[in-house]
Structure formats: C-alpha cells, structure tokens
C-alpha cells in the first residue's frame, strides 16, 4: 500500500492553526494550516482515526484474505469491486495519518518530539500495512483471463481497471507472501531509518560564514549573491561542513545502495535503475535515449553557456561556486511575497482561469508554508496528502527571482494533485516522469509572461540567462546526477566505497557535464552529500529532465496556437495514474519513444542560448 511519503516537525500551536510570519523585506509569509488534517497530534480526532484504521485493517484481512479468487467470480456484494472500494478507503485513511505525521516532522526536523511522533506513526502504518500486504499479492495471483472477465462483468471492479493493470506489471518481481512481509517490516529499520538519519543530520548542520552559523538553505542561497567573495566564503563553509560530516554520509550512501542491491537481486531486476523505471511506468529504453541525448548535448548546452557566462563575468574560467552567480544586469531588489503571488497567479490566469483559481486556493486557504526557519526541511515540494484532503506546498522563500520560479513550480504540482485527486486514492498518483509536467509547465508560463513584459535589453538578457541556467540545472545537472548514481550503485556491488571513491565518481560526472569553462577545485568533491534525492528516491532525478524536455515539446505545441490545447492539457493532468505516458501525449502528437522527441525538447534550450548570444552581439 503506497502512502504519500514526504516526511516533516511539530509546529507551534499558532502555526498548526494557520498563521503568517512577518519579514521586513518580504512581507507576510504564510504558514500552512495542518489543522485541515488534524487539530493536533494528540487530538481525539487523530487517535480515533488511528484506532479506526487498525480495526478496519484487521477486519479487511479477516474478510478478504484467501478469498479473492472466489470473489473474482462474483458481481456486486462479495465481489472484487467491493474489495477494491474498501481497500481504497483504507489507503486514503492511512495516507491521511501518514501525511499529517510527515508534514509535522518536516516543519521542524530538529524537534525530537516531532521525530518520535513521525517514527511512531510510520511504525504503526507499517504494522497495519502488513495486514493489507496480502491484497495486492493475492490479486496478482488471479488468472489474467478470470480477472479480465471480472472487470468486464462487474462495473465496480471495472472502475479500478487502470490500477489493476498497473499492479500486474509488478507481478514478475513479486516475492512470496512471507518474504514480502519481511521486506515491509524490516524497511523501518533499514532504508527508512537511514533516510531519517540523513534528514535529521542535514537539519542539524551549520555552516560558518564570517562568524555566523547558518543552515543549509541560507548558505546555498549565498551562492546566488552578486559579490564574488560572498559566494567564495559560502562555498568554503559548505565544503568544510560537508567534509567534517563525510563519514556519516558515506555510511548512509553505502548502506542504502547495498540495501537496494539486495532488494533488486531478490526481486530479479536486471539493471540497477529498473525498479525506478517500473515505478515510473516508463521503459528503460526511453530513459536511456533521454540520458544519451542530453549527454550528447552537453557541449551545445552547458559547455557553451558557461563559456559565455565566464566572459560576461570577466573570467577565463568560472569557479564551481560561480555557476549560479547573477549577471551584472540581474535586478537585485528583493521580491515581496505579494508580488510573487500575483506574478504566478497572473501567468496561470493567462493560460487558463481555472488553473489560477485552483492555485489561488493554496494562498487563500493556507496550504503553503513559506518562511525559512531553523529545522524546516530545505528545498521545496508539493505534498499531495490524500484525495479526501488537499495538497500542501513547502517553499523556503527569500525573495529571489528563482524563488518565484520555485513557487510557480510547486503550485504546478499542487494544481496537478488537485485535478488528479478525483481519480481516488488508488489512481490519483502520477508516475514521477509525468509528475513533473505540470510543475515545469507552470514555471514556463511564469517565465514567458515575465519575459513578454520586459522591454529593457539588459533585463531581458538577465532573465534569459537565469532561465537557461534553471533549464541546465533541470536537464543537464539531473542527468549528470543520474549518471553519478549509476556509477555509485554499480561500484557498490564490488564492495563498500570510501568517501574518496564516491568523491572521484562525483567529480568525473560533474567535470564531463559542466565542461571546461568551470574550474572544479578542492572542496567540491564532497558536494554529493547534500542531495536528498540520492537518499530518498534513488534514480528519481531523471524525472526532472524527462519533465523539462516533455514540457518544452508541449509548450512548442501550445505556442503554435494548437486548437483545444488547454482542454487536452487539463485532461492530461486529471488522468493521474490511469494512463501511460504514450497515451497521454498522443493527443498532442508527441511520442517519448521517438528518439527525435528529446532533441526537440533540448533544441528549445539551445534556442534560448542562441537568443542570448544575439543579445550579447547587439
């Protein structure tokens, strides 16, 4: 049983009820209202739902275990359709409990009480899930013809056909019941435990710059400052602290890579990334074609762009900490929260009023947590929770132009999650490859809306440069991350890796992807340590490149004023996990299995670099 798996901290009472933090430059920054899920972790409502979930799980097991083959011969009461409906209701309830615990924990991972609450809830959910594990396994053992006939005959079962068909793709990698139960129960003391160790270690790290000890998010943000010495000091602080904690991150990486290798071996996966491809419902050949296309484009994209940027900044080579430095033309004014909100909603409204209306609810109904604060999870995400509730968005807003784009990105996810929620708990979750579609499209809408308003040549150059950098970070950098993970997991099969070995693998892919215009000096060999995707979702990262290239192709169709584009786009989002990417892209005339598909997406990035070069000559 899958639950929305984003973890989180205890919020003070005012925060839990929904509130706002005031920043002199940014204005009122919203805090999410988790009371929409539960009033508090010790509330009667949370306790009652926990007790209810336990009773329902035990009753479900008693009612259906060992009886699904017989149920497949029935229609209506006692049939598979009834079982699926009850299972979906349980999935929603367990997901709601897990979401609340996770969002609470990630609000402040440094709070021990939050860690205990999250750990206790995860343990409880794992225990309850062990009583439901039989369902998918037993369902997959039903003969294909019998199952098809059941879904044809019984409308209640037929409703869940996409989920059942999807589930049966896991059948070749399914173990016998006792082993599956062991894997599930041991996950709490293996992968989940090391994920939590990573989160709590990262939340506690401090990076000293000019005598001030800063959290990760603030220190990383200094790499976007205009003063070279500020960027250099931030990079030195990051390298120093990463280096001091290298042993624990090396242990985590080795342990999780070995844990995955054991699981893959038992299940019979041939390639180290095949389990991720299966989860994403994407063929290995499609991902290989994407990775190869991006790798071949390194010279035309990142190598070419960074050479141009070095010249703009008056340098022969950029230091690795100058990669995201702003150009002299970049506006330095801090963007207040209200302006960021209107910028994104206006761009969404220009595409489709319904899109802006849904995104507006995140602001109006307090579904966003925006301020930077100690212990809060770094980065940004949109958590879908469950269809009976609503999504939440976390950002760390500091008023940079990139923060506005991040807000547009996460709200794109949020809109997607709201629309897909109508599919129900079992079929609303979109594979990761398509989950990035709405987020990247939201970014693109916001960027294009801002660019159209910009008449000043210097400002236009700064905006284009920042967009190119974001796209390089999304496509080139993420495929380099994917190649790094492949190297680490492959090498781990031969034995435990030292910190130095992991650092060498990191430098090899970074040097290849960034190109000769970036000087990779001492200290950068430890920067693999802070990337959470390597820990939480091995091989997730190619989904960003997949999504960006896909959206570039989608946007090209949109910009050609394709009739009915908005309606077809909303149908894609509403589909959730009910359709394969080939089926969803077909109405737009796109096919991810076609090798030229990726070239089309990459050519848009190349076109923006061409425009920058033309502006530079003007």
Coordinates of C-alpha atoms in Angstrom, one line a residue:
X1 CA 0.0 0.0 0.0
X2 CA 1.5 3.3 -1.1
X3 CA 1.3 6.4 1.1
X4 CA 2.3 9.9 0.3
X5 CA 5.9 9.6 1.6
X6 CA 7.1 13.1 2.5
X7 CA 8.3 13.4 6.0
X8 CA 8.1 16.5 8.5
X9 CA 8.2 18.7 12.7
X10 CA 6.0 19.8 15.4
X11 CA 4.5 23.2 14.7
X12 CA 3.7 25.6 17.5
X13 CA 0.0 25.9 18.1
X14 CA -0.3 29.1 16.2
X15 CA 1.3 27.6 13.2
X16 CA -0.8 24.5 13.3
X17 CA -3.9 26.6 13.1
X18 CA -2.5 28.6 10.2
X19 CA -0.7 31.9 10.6
X20 CA 1.9 34.1 9.0
X21 CA 5.5 35.2 9.7
X22 CA 6.4 38.8 9.0
X23 CA 9.7 39.7 7.2
X24 CA 10.5 43.4 6.8
X25 CA 11.5 42.9 3.1
X26 CA 9.2 40.1 2.1
X27 CA 6.0 41.0 3.9
X28 CA 3.7 38.4 5.5
X29 CA 4.9 34.9 4.7
X30 CA 2.2 32.2 5.1
X31 CA 2.4 29.1 7.3
X32 CA 0.4 26.1 6.4
X33 CA -2.8 25.1 8.3
X34 CA -2.3 21.5 9.2
X35 CA -5.4 21.5 11.3
X36 CA -7.3 20.8 8.0
X37 CA -5.9 17.3 8.6
X38 CA -6.0 17.0 12.4
X39 CA -6.2 19.7 15.1
X40 CA -3.0 18.3 16.9
X41 CA -1.0 15.1 17.1
X42 CA -2.6 14.3 20.5
X43 CA -6.1 15.3 19.4
X44 CA -9.0 12.9 19.8
X45 CA -9.5 13.0 16.1
X46 CA -6.1 11.7 15.3
X47 CA -6.3 9.0 18.0
X48 CA -9.8 8.0 16.7
X49 CA -8.6 7.7 13.1
X50 CA -5.6 5.6 14.2
X51 CA -7.9 3.3 16.1
X52 CA -10.3 3.2 13.2
X53 CA -7.6 2.3 10.8
X54 CA -6.4 -0.6 12.9
X55 CA -9.9 -2.0 13.2
X56 CA -10.6 -1.6 9.5
X57 CA -7.3 -3.2 8.5
X58 CA -7.8 -6.2 10.7
X59 CA -11.4 -6.6 9.5
X60 CA -10.3 -6.3 5.9
X61 CA -7.7 -9.0 6.3
X62 CA -10.3 -11.3 8.0
X63 CA -12.9 -10.6 5.3
X64 CA -10.8 -11.0 2.2
X65 CA -7.5 -12.9 2.8
X66 CA -7.5 -16.2 0.8
X67 CA -10.9 -15.4 -0.8
X68 CA -10.0 -13.1 -3.7
X69 CA -10.0 -15.8 -6.4
X70 CA -13.6 -16.7 -5.3
X71 CA -14.5 -13.0 -5.2
X72 CA -13.4 -12.7 -8.8
X73 CA -16.3 -14.9 -9.9
X74 CA -18.9 -12.7 -8.2
X75 CA -20.6 -9.4 -9.1
X76 CA -21.7 -6.9 -6.6
X77 CA -21.7 -7.9 -2.9
X78 CA -18.7 -10.1 -2.1
X79 CA -17.0 -9.3 -5.4
X80 CA -13.6 -7.8 -6.3
X81 CA -15.2 -4.4 -6.9
X82 CA -16.4 -4.3 -3.2
X83 CA -12.9 -5.4 -2.0
X84 CA -11.2 -2.7 -4.1
X85 CA -13.5 0.0 -2.8
X86 CA -12.8 -0.9 0.8
X87 CA -9.1 -1.1 0.1
X88 CA -9.1 2.3 -1.4
X89 CA -10.9 3.8 1.6
X90 CA -8.2 2.3 3.9
X91 CA -5.5 3.6 1.6
X92 CA -6.9 7.1 2.0
X93 CA -7.2 6.9 5.8
X94 CA -3.7 5.5 6.3
X95 CA -2.4 8.1 3.9
X96 CA -4.0 10.9 5.8
X97 CA -2.4 9.8 9.1
X98 CA 1.0 9.4 7.4
X99 CA 0.7 12.8 5.7
X100 CA 0.0 14.6 8.9
X101 CA 2.9 13.0 10.7
X102 CA 5.2 13.7 7.8
X103 CA 4.2 17.4 7.4
X104 CA 4.5 17.9 11.1
X105 CA 8.0 16.4 11.1
X106 CA 9.3 18.3 8.0
X107 CA 8.1 21.6 9.5
X108 CA 10.9 21.1 12.1
X109 CA 13.0 18.0 11.8
X110 CA 15.3 19.2 14.6
X111 CA 12.5 18.9 17.2
X112 CA 12.9 15.5 19.0
X113 CA 9.2 15.2 19.7
X114 CA 8.4 15.5 16.0
X115 CA 11.0 12.8 15.2
X116 CA 9.4 10.5 17.7
X117 CA 5.9 11.3 16.5
X118 CA 6.8 10.6 12.9
X119 CA 8.7 7.5 13.8
X120 CA 5.9 6.1 15.9
X121 CA 3.3 6.8 13.2
X122 CA 5.5 5.3 10.5
X123 CA 5.9 2.2 12.6
X124 CA 2.1 1.9 13.2
X125 CA 1.4 2.4 9.5
X126 CA 4.0 -0.3 8.6
X127 CA 2.3 -2.7 11.1
X128 CA -1.1 -2.0 9.7
X129 CA 0.1 -2.3 6.1
X130 CA 1.4 -5.8 6.9
X131 CA -2.2 -6.8 7.4
X132 CA -3.1 -5.5 3.9
X133 CA 0.0 -6.7 2.1
X134 CA -1.8 -9.9 1.0
X135 CA -4.3 -8.0 -1.1
X136 CA -2.0 -6.9 -4.0
X137 CA -0.1 -10.2 -3.9
X138 CA -3.2 -12.3 -3.9
X139 CA -4.9 -10.1 -6.6
X140 CA -1.9 -10.7 -8.8
X141 CA -2.1 -14.4 -8.5
X142 CA -5.6 -14.5 -10.0
X143 CA -5.5 -15.8 -13.6
X144 CA -5.4 -13.0 -16.2
X145 CA -8.5 -14.2 -18.1
X146 CA -10.5 -14.6 -14.9
X147 CA -9.5 -11.1 -13.8
X148 CA -10.3 -9.5 -17.1
X149 CA -13.7 -11.2 -17.2
X150 CA -14.4 -10.0 -13.7
X151 CA -13.7 -6.4 -14.6
X152 CA -15.7 -6.7 -17.8
X153 CA -18.7 -8.1 -15.9
X154 CA -18.7 -6.0 -12.7
X155 CA -18.7 -2.2 -13.2
X156 CA -17.4 -1.7 -9.6
X157 CA -14.3 -3.8 -10.4
X158 CA -14.1 -2.3 -13.9
X159 CA -13.7 1.2 -12.4
X160 CA -10.3 0.1 -11.0
X161 CA -9.1 -1.5 -14.2
X162 CA -6.2 1.0 -14.7
X163 CA -4.9 0.3 -11.2
X164 CA -5.2 -3.5 -11.6
X165 CA -3.5 -3.5 -14.9
X166 CA -0.8 -1.3 -13.5
X167 CA -0.4 -3.5 -10.4
X168 CA 0.0 -6.6 -12.6
X169 CA 3.2 -5.1 -14.1
X170 CA 4.8 -5.7 -10.7
X171 CA 3.9 -9.4 -10.9
X172 CA 7.2 -10.7 -12.3
X173 CA 9.1 -9.1 -9.4
X174 CA 6.7 -10.2 -6.6
X175 CA 8.0 -12.5 -3.9
X176 CA 6.1 -15.0 -1.8
X177 CA 4.0 -13.5 0.9
X178 CA 6.3 -14.2 3.9
X179 CA 9.2 -12.6 2.2
X180 CA 7.2 -9.5 1.2
X181 CA 6.0 -9.1 4.8
X182 CA 9.6 -9.4 6.0
X183 CA 10.8 -6.7 3.5
X184 CA 7.9 -4.4 4.6
X185 CA 8.5 -4.8 8.3
X186 CA 12.3 -4.5 8.0
X187 CA 12.1 -1.3 6.0
X188 CA 11.6 0.6 9.2
X189 CA 15.0 -0.5 10.5
X190 CA 16.8 -0.3 7.1
X191 CA 16.1 2.2 4.4
X192 CA 13.5 4.3 6.4
X193 CA 15.9 4.5 9.3
X194 CA 18.8 5.8 7.2
X195 CA 16.5 8.2 5.4
X196 CA 15.6 9.7 8.7
X197 CA 19.2 9.8 9.8
X198 CA 20.1 11.8 6.7
X199 CA 17.2 14.2 7.3
X200 CA 18.0 14.9 10.9
X201 CA 21.7 15.2 10.3
X202 CA 21.2 17.6 7.5
X203 CA 18.8 19.7 9.5
X204 CA 21.4 20.0 12.3
X205 CA 24.3 21.0 10.1
X206 CA 25.5 24.6 10.4
X207 CA 27.8 26.4 8.0
X208 CA 30.0 29.2 9.4
X209 CA 30.3 32.4 7.3
X210 CA 32.0 35.4 8.8
X211 CA 31.5 34.0 12.3
X212 CA 27.7 33.4 11.8
X213 CA 26.5 29.8 11.8
X214 CA 23.9 29.3 9.1
X215 CA 21.5 26.5 8.0
X216 CA 22.0 24.8 4.6
X217 CA 19.2 26.7 2.7
X218 CA 20.6 30.1 3.6
X219 CA 24.2 29.1 2.8
X220 CA 23.3 27.7 -0.6
X221 CA 21.3 30.8 -1.3
X222 CA 24.5 32.9 -0.8
X223 CA 25.9 31.2 -4.0
X224 CA 23.5 33.4 -5.9
X225 CA 24.8 36.6 -4.4
X226 CA 26.4 39.2 -6.7
X227 CA 29.6 39.7 -4.6
X228 CA 32.3 37.1 -5.6
X229 CA 33.8 37.0 -2.1
X230 CA 30.4 36.1 -0.6
X231 CA 30.0 33.2 -2.9
X232 CA 33.5 32.0 -2.2
X233 CA 33.0 32.2 1.6
X234 CA 29.7 30.3 1.3
X235 CA 31.3 27.6 -0.9
X236 CA 34.2 27.2 1.6
X237 CA 31.8 26.9 4.5
X238 CA 29.7 24.3 2.6
X239 CA 32.8 22.3 1.7
X240 CA 34.2 22.4 5.3
X241 CA 31.0 21.2 7.0
X242 CA 30.3 18.6 4.3
X243 CA 33.9 17.3 4.8
X244 CA 33.5 17.2 8.6
X245 CA 30.4 15.0 8.2
X246 CA 31.7 12.9 5.4
X247 CA 31.8 9.7 7.4
X248 CA 28.1 9.6 8.2
X249 CA 27.0 10.5 4.6
X250 CA 29.3 7.8 3.2
X251 CA 27.9 5.3 5.6
X252 CA 24.3 6.3 4.7
X253 CA 25.1 6.0 1.0
X254 CA 26.9 2.7 1.2
X255 CA 24.1 1.2 3.4
X256 CA 21.2 2.4 1.1
X257 CA 23.0 1.3 -2.1
X258 CA 23.6 -2.2 -0.6
X259 CA 20.0 -2.3 0.7
X260 CA 18.7 -1.6 -2.8
X261 CA 21.1 -4.1 -4.4
X262 CA 19.7 -6.8 -2.0
X263 CA 16.1 -6.0 -2.8
X264 CA 16.8 -5.8 -6.6
X265 CA 18.6 -9.1 -6.5
X266 CA 15.8 -10.9 -4.7
X267 CA 13.2 -9.4 -6.9
X268 CA 15.1 -10.2 -10.1
X269 CA 15.7 -6.7 -11.5
X270 CA 18.3 -6.8 -14.2
X271 CA 19.5 -3.2 -14.2
X272 CA 20.2 -1.1 -11.1
X273 CA 17.6 1.5 -12.2
X274 CA 14.9 -0.9 -13.4
X275 CA 12.9 -0.8 -10.2
X276 CA 12.6 3.0 -10.6
X277 CA 11.6 2.6 -14.3
X278 CA 8.9 0.2 -13.2
X279 CA 7.6 2.5 -10.5
X280 CA 7.6 5.3 -13.1
X281 CA 5.9 3.1 -15.7
X282 CA 8.5 4.1 -18.2
X283 CA 10.6 1.8 -20.4
X284 CA 14.3 1.6 -19.8
X285 CA 15.0 2.3 -23.5
X286 CA 13.1 5.6 -23.2
X287 CA 15.2 6.7 -20.3
X288 CA 18.4 5.5 -22.0
X289 CA 17.5 7.6 -25.0
X290 CA 16.9 10.7 -22.9
X291 CA 20.2 10.3 -21.0
X292 CA 22.1 9.7 -24.2
X293 CA 20.5 12.7 -25.9
X294 CA 21.3 15.0 -23.0
X295 CA 24.8 13.7 -22.7
X296 CA 25.5 14.3 -26.4
X297 CA 24.1 17.9 -25.9
X298 CA 26.5 18.8 -23.1
X299 CA 28.8 20.8 -25.5
X300 CA 25.9 22.6 -27.1
X301 CA 24.2 23.5 -23.8
X302 CA 26.2 23.7 -20.5
X303 CA 29.7 23.9 -22.0
X304 CA 28.7 26.6 -24.4
X305 CA 26.6 28.6 -21.9
X306 CA 29.2 28.6 -19.1
X307 CA 31.9 29.7 -21.5
X308 CA 29.6 32.7 -22.4
X309 CA 28.9 33.4 -18.7
X310 CA 32.6 33.3 -17.8
X311 CA 33.2 36.0 -20.5
X312 CA 30.3 38.1 -19.2
X313 CA 31.8 38.0 -15.7
X314 CA 35.2 38.9 -16.9
X315 CA 36.8 35.5 -16.0
X316 CA 38.6 32.9 -18.1
X317 CA 37.0 30.2 -16.0
X318 CA 34.2 30.2 -13.5
X319 CA 34.8 28.8 -10.1
X320 CA 32.4 26.0 -9.3
X321 CA 30.7 28.3 -6.8
X322 CA 30.1 30.9 -9.6
X323 CA 27.8 28.6 -11.6
X324 CA 24.6 30.3 -10.4
X325 CA 26.1 33.8 -9.9
X326 CA 23.8 36.6 -11.1
X327 CA 24.8 38.6 -14.1
X328 CA 25.6 42.3 -13.6
X329 CA 22.3 43.0 -15.4
X330 CA 20.3 41.0 -12.8
X331 CA 17.9 43.1 -10.7
X332 CA 18.9 43.0 -7.1
X333 CA 15.7 44.1 -5.5
X334 CA 14.0 41.6 -3.2
X335 CA 10.6 40.5 -4.4
X336 CA 7.9 40.7 -1.8
X337 CA 5.6 37.7 -1.3
X338 CA 2.5 39.5 -2.5
X339 CA 4.3 40.3 -5.8
X340 CA 5.5 36.7 -6.2
X341 CA 1.9 35.6 -5.6
X342 CA 0.4 37.9 -8.2
X343 CA 3.2 37.1 -10.7
X344 CA 2.4 33.4 -10.6
X345 CA -1.3 33.7 -10.5
X346 CA -1.4 36.2 -13.3
X347 CA 0.7 33.9 -15.5
X348 CA -1.6 30.9 -14.7
X349 CA -4.6 33.0 -15.4
X350 CA -3.3 34.0 -18.8
X351 CA -3.2 30.3 -19.7
X352 CA -6.5 29.2 -18.1
X353 CA -8.6 31.0 -15.4
X354 CA -9.4 27.6 -13.8
X355 CA -5.7 27.0 -13.3
X356 CA -5.3 30.3 -11.4
X357 CA -8.4 29.6 -9.4
X358 CA -7.0 26.3 -8.1
X359 CA -3.6 27.8 -7.4
X360 CA -5.3 30.7 -5.6
X361 CA -6.8 28.3 -3.1
X362 CA -3.3 27.5 -1.8
X363 CA -2.9 31.1 -0.8
X364 CA -6.4 31.8 0.4
X365 CA -6.9 28.5 2.4
X366 CA -3.4 28.4 3.9
X367 CA -1.9 25.4 2.2
X368 CA 1.5 27.0 1.8
X369 CA 4.5 27.2 4.3
X370 CA 6.9 29.8 3.0
X371 CA 9.3 31.2 5.7
X372 CA 12.9 30.0 6.2
X373 CA 13.4 28.8 9.8
X374 CA 15.7 26.6 11.7
X375 CA 14.9 22.9 11.4
X376 CA 12.5 23.3 8.5
X377 CA 13.1 20.9 5.6
X378 CA 15.3 22.6 2.9
X379 CA 14.3 23.0 -0.7
X380 CA 10.7 22.8 -1.8
X381 CA 8.0 20.3 -2.5
X382 CA 4.3 19.8 -3.0
X383 CA 2.8 17.0 -0.9
X384 CA -0.4 15.5 -2.3
X385 CA -1.6 14.1 1.0
X386 CA -4.8 12.1 0.0
X387 CA -7.9 12.9 -2.2
X388 CA -10.2 13.3 0.9
X389 CA -8.0 16.2 2.0
X390 CA -5.9 18.6 -0.2
X391 CA -2.2 19.1 -1.1
X392 CA 0.3 21.3 0.8
X393 CA 3.2 23.3 -0.6
X394 CA 6.5 23.9 1.2
X395 CA 9.0 26.6 -0.1
X396 CA 11.8 28.5 1.6
X397 CA 11.1 31.9 0.2
X398 CA 13.8 34.5 0.3
X399 CA 12.7 36.9 -2.4
X400 CA 15.0 35.9 -5.2
X401 CA 13.7 35.6 -8.8
X402 CA 14.5 31.9 -8.6
X403 CA 12.2 31.7 -5.5
X404 CA 9.3 33.0 -7.6
X405 CA 10.0 30.3 -10.2
X406 CA 10.1 27.7 -7.4
X407 CA 6.7 28.9 -6.2
X408 CA 5.4 28.6 -9.8
X409 CA 6.9 25.1 -10.0
X410 CA 5.4 23.8 -6.7
X411 CA 2.0 25.3 -7.4
X412 CA 2.0 23.5 -10.8
X413 CA 2.4 20.3 -8.8
X414 CA -0.4 21.4 -6.5
X415 CA -2.8 22.1 -9.3
X416 CA -1.9 18.7 -10.8
X417 CA -2.6 17.0 -7.5
X418 CA -5.9 18.7 -7.0
X419 CA -7.1 17.8 -10.5
X420 CA -5.9 14.2 -10.3
X421 CA -7.5 13.7 -6.9
X422 CA -10.8 13.0 -8.5
X423 CA -9.3 9.6 -9.6
X424 CA -9.4 8.4 -6.0
X425 CA -6.6 7.3 -3.6
X426 CA -5.5 4.3 -5.8
X427 CA -5.4 6.0 -9.1
X428 CA -4.5 9.7 -8.4
X429 CA -0.8 9.2 -8.1
X430 CA 1.1 10.2 -11.3
X431 CA 4.3 8.4 -12.2
X432 CA 7.3 10.6 -11.5
X433 CA 8.1 11.1 -15.1
X434 CA 4.8 12.8 -15.7
X435 CA 4.5 14.3 -12.2
X436 CA 7.0 17.0 -13.3
X437 CA 4.9 18.0 -16.3
X438 CA 2.6 20.5 -14.6
X439 CA 5.3 21.9 -12.4
X440 CA 7.7 22.7 -15.2
X441 CA 4.8 23.9 -17.4
X442 CA 3.9 26.3 -14.6
X443 CA 7.4 27.6 -14.5
X444 CA 7.4 28.1 -18.2
X445 CA 4.2 30.0 -18.2
X446 CA 5.5 32.3 -15.5
X447 CA 8.8 32.9 -17.2
X448 CA 7.2 33.6 -20.6
X449 CA 4.7 36.0 -19.0
X450 CA 7.5 38.0 -17.4
X451 CA 9.7 37.9 -20.5
X452 CA 6.9 39.4 -22.6
X453 CA 6.6 42.4 -20.3
X454 CA 10.4 43.1 -20.3
X455 CA 11.5 45.6 -22.9
X456 CA 14.9 46.6 -21.4
X457 CA 17.6 44.6 -23.3
X458 CA 19.8 44.2 -20.2
X459 CA 16.9 42.9 -18.1
X460 CA 15.9 40.6 -20.9
X461 CA 19.4 39.2 -21.1
X462 CA 19.4 38.6 -17.3
X463 CA 16.0 36.8 -17.4
X464 CA 17.0 34.6 -20.3
X465 CA 20.3 33.7 -18.7
X466 CA 18.6 32.8 -15.5
X467 CA 16.1 30.6 -17.3
X468 CA 18.8 28.9 -19.3
X469 CA 20.6 28.2 -16.0
X470 CA 17.5 26.8 -14.5
X471 CA 16.9 24.5 -17.5
X472 CA 20.5 23.4 -17.4
X473 CA 20.1 22.6 -13.7
X474 CA 16.9 20.7 -14.5
X475 CA 18.2 18.8 -17.6
X476 CA 22.0 18.6 -17.7
X477 CA 22.6 18.6 -13.9
X478 CA 19.9 16.0 -13.2
X479 CA 21.1 13.6 -15.9
X480 CA 24.7 14.0 -14.5
X481 CA 23.2 13.1 -11.1
X482 CA 21.6 10.1 -12.7
X483 CA 24.9 9.0 -14.2
X484 CA 26.6 9.6 -10.8
X485 CA 24.0 7.3 -9.1
X486 CA 24.6 4.7 -11.8
X487 CA 28.3 4.7 -11.1
X488 CA 27.9 4.6 -7.3
X489 CA 25.4 1.8 -7.3
X490 CA 27.4 -0.2 -9.9
X491 CA 30.7 0.3 -7.9
X492 CA 29.0 -0.6 -4.6
X493 CA 28.3 -4.1 -6.0
X494 CA 32.0 -4.8 -5.8
X495 CA 32.3 -3.7 -2.1
X496 CA 32.0 -0.7 0.2
X497 CA 33.0 2.6 -1.2
X498 CA 35.3 5.1 0.6
X499 CA 34.4 8.8 0.8
X500 CA 37.3 9.4 -1.7
X501 CA 35.9 6.9 -4.2
X502 CA 32.5 8.5 -4.1
X503 CA 34.1 11.9 -4.5
X504 CA 36.0 10.8 -7.5
X505 CA 32.9 9.4 -9.2
X506 CA 31.1 12.7 -8.4
X507 CA 33.9 14.8 -9.9
X508 CA 34.1 12.6 -13.0
X509 CA 30.4 13.3 -14.0
X510 CA 30.5 16.9 -12.9
X511 CA 33.5 17.7 -15.0
X512 CA 32.0 16.0 -18.0
X513 CA 28.7 17.8 -17.7
X514 CA 29.8 21.2 -16.7
X515 CA 32.6 21.5 -19.2
X516 CA 36.0 23.3 -19.4
X517 CA 34.6 26.7 -18.5
X518 CA 34.0 25.6 -14.9
X519 CA 37.0 25.2 -12.6
X520 CA 36.4 22.3 -10.3
X521 CA 38.7 22.9 -7.4
X522 CA 39.4 21.3 -4.0
X523 CA 36.3 21.0 -1.8
X524 CA 33.8 20.2 -4.5
X525 CA 34.4 16.5 -4.2
X526 CA 32.1 16.4 -1.1
X527 CA 29.1 18.2 -2.6
X528 CA 27.3 15.0 -3.4
X529 CA 26.4 14.7 0.3
X530 CA 23.5 17.2 0.4
X531 CA 21.4 15.9 -2.5
X532 CA 18.3 14.4 -0.8
X533 CA 17.1 12.6 -3.9
X534 CA 20.0 10.2 -3.8
X535 CA 18.8 9.1 -0.4
X536 CA 15.0 9.3 -0.5
X537 CA 14.3 8.2 -4.1
X538 CA 17.3 6.6 -5.9
X539 CA 17.3 7.4 -9.7
X540 CA 14.4 9.8 -9.2
X541 CA 16.4 12.6 -10.7
X542 CA 16.0 11.8 -14.4
X543 CA 12.3 12.6 -13.9
X544 CA 13.2 16.3 -13.9
X545 CA 15.0 16.1 -17.2
X546 CA 12.1 14.0 -18.6
X547 CA 9.6 16.6 -17.4
X548 CA 11.6 19.5 -18.7
X549 CA 12.1 18.1 -22.2
X550 CA 8.5 17.0 -22.3
X551 CA 7.2 20.4 -21.3
X552 CA 9.5 22.1 -23.9
X553 CA 7.8 20.0 -26.6
X554 CA 4.4 20.6 -25.1
X555 CA 5.0 24.3 -24.9
X556 CA 6.1 24.3 -28.6
X557 CA 2.7 22.8 -29.4
X558 CA 0.9 25.4 -27.3
X559 CA 2.8 28.3 -28.8
X560 CA 1.6 27.2 -32.2
X561 CA -1.9 28.0 -31.0
X562 CA -3.0 24.4 -31.2
X563 CA -6.8 24.3 -31.1
X564 CA -8.1 23.0 -27.8
X565 CA -4.7 22.8 -26.2
X566 CA -5.8 23.9 -22.7
X567 CA -8.6 21.3 -22.6
X568 CA -6.3 18.5 -23.7
X569 CA -3.7 19.7 -21.1
X570 CA -6.3 19.6 -18.3
X571 CA -7.3 16.1 -19.4
X572 CA -3.7 15.0 -19.1
X573 CA -3.5 16.4 -15.5
X574 CA -6.9 14.9 -14.5
X575 CA -5.8 11.4 -15.6
X576 CA -3.5 11.0 -12.6
X577 CA -2.0 7.5 -12.8
X578 CA -4.7 6.0 -15.0
X579 CA -2.9 6.2 -18.4
X580 CA 0.6 5.5 -19.8
X581 CA 2.7 8.4 -21.0
X582 CA 2.3 7.3 -24.6
X583 CA -1.5 7.5 -24.3
X584 CA -1.4 10.9 -22.6
X585 CA 1.0 12.5 -25.1
X586 CA -0.8 11.1 -28.2
X587 CA -3.4 13.9 -28.4
X588 CA -0.5 16.4 -28.7
X589 CA 1.2 14.5 -31.5
X590 CA 4.1 13.6 -29.2
X591 CA 5.9 10.3 -28.6
X592 CA 8.6 9.9 -25.9
X593 CA 9.7 6.6 -27.5
X594 CA 10.7 8.5 -30.7
X595 CA 14.5 9.4 -30.4
X596 CA 13.8 12.8 -32.0
X597 CA 11.4 13.7 -29.2
X598 CA 14.2 14.5 -26.8
X599 CA 16.1 16.5 -29.5
X600 CA 13.0 18.7 -29.8
X601 CA 13.0 19.4 -26.1
X602 CA 16.7 20.2 -26.0
X603 CA 16.5 22.4 -29.0
X604 CA 14.4 24.9 -27.0
X605 CA 17.2 25.3 -24.5
X606 CA 19.6 25.7 -27.4
X607 CA 17.3 28.4 -28.9
X608 CA 17.4 30.4 -25.7
X609 CA 21.2 30.3 -25.7
X610 CA 21.1 31.5 -29.3
X611 CA 18.9 34.4 -28.3
X612 CA 21.4 35.2 -25.5
X613 CA 24.2 35.2 -27.9
X614 CA 22.3 37.5 -30.3
X615 CA 21.6 39.9 -27.4
X616 CA 25.2 39.9 -26.5
X617 CA 26.2 40.9 -30.0
X618 CA 23.5 43.7 -30.2

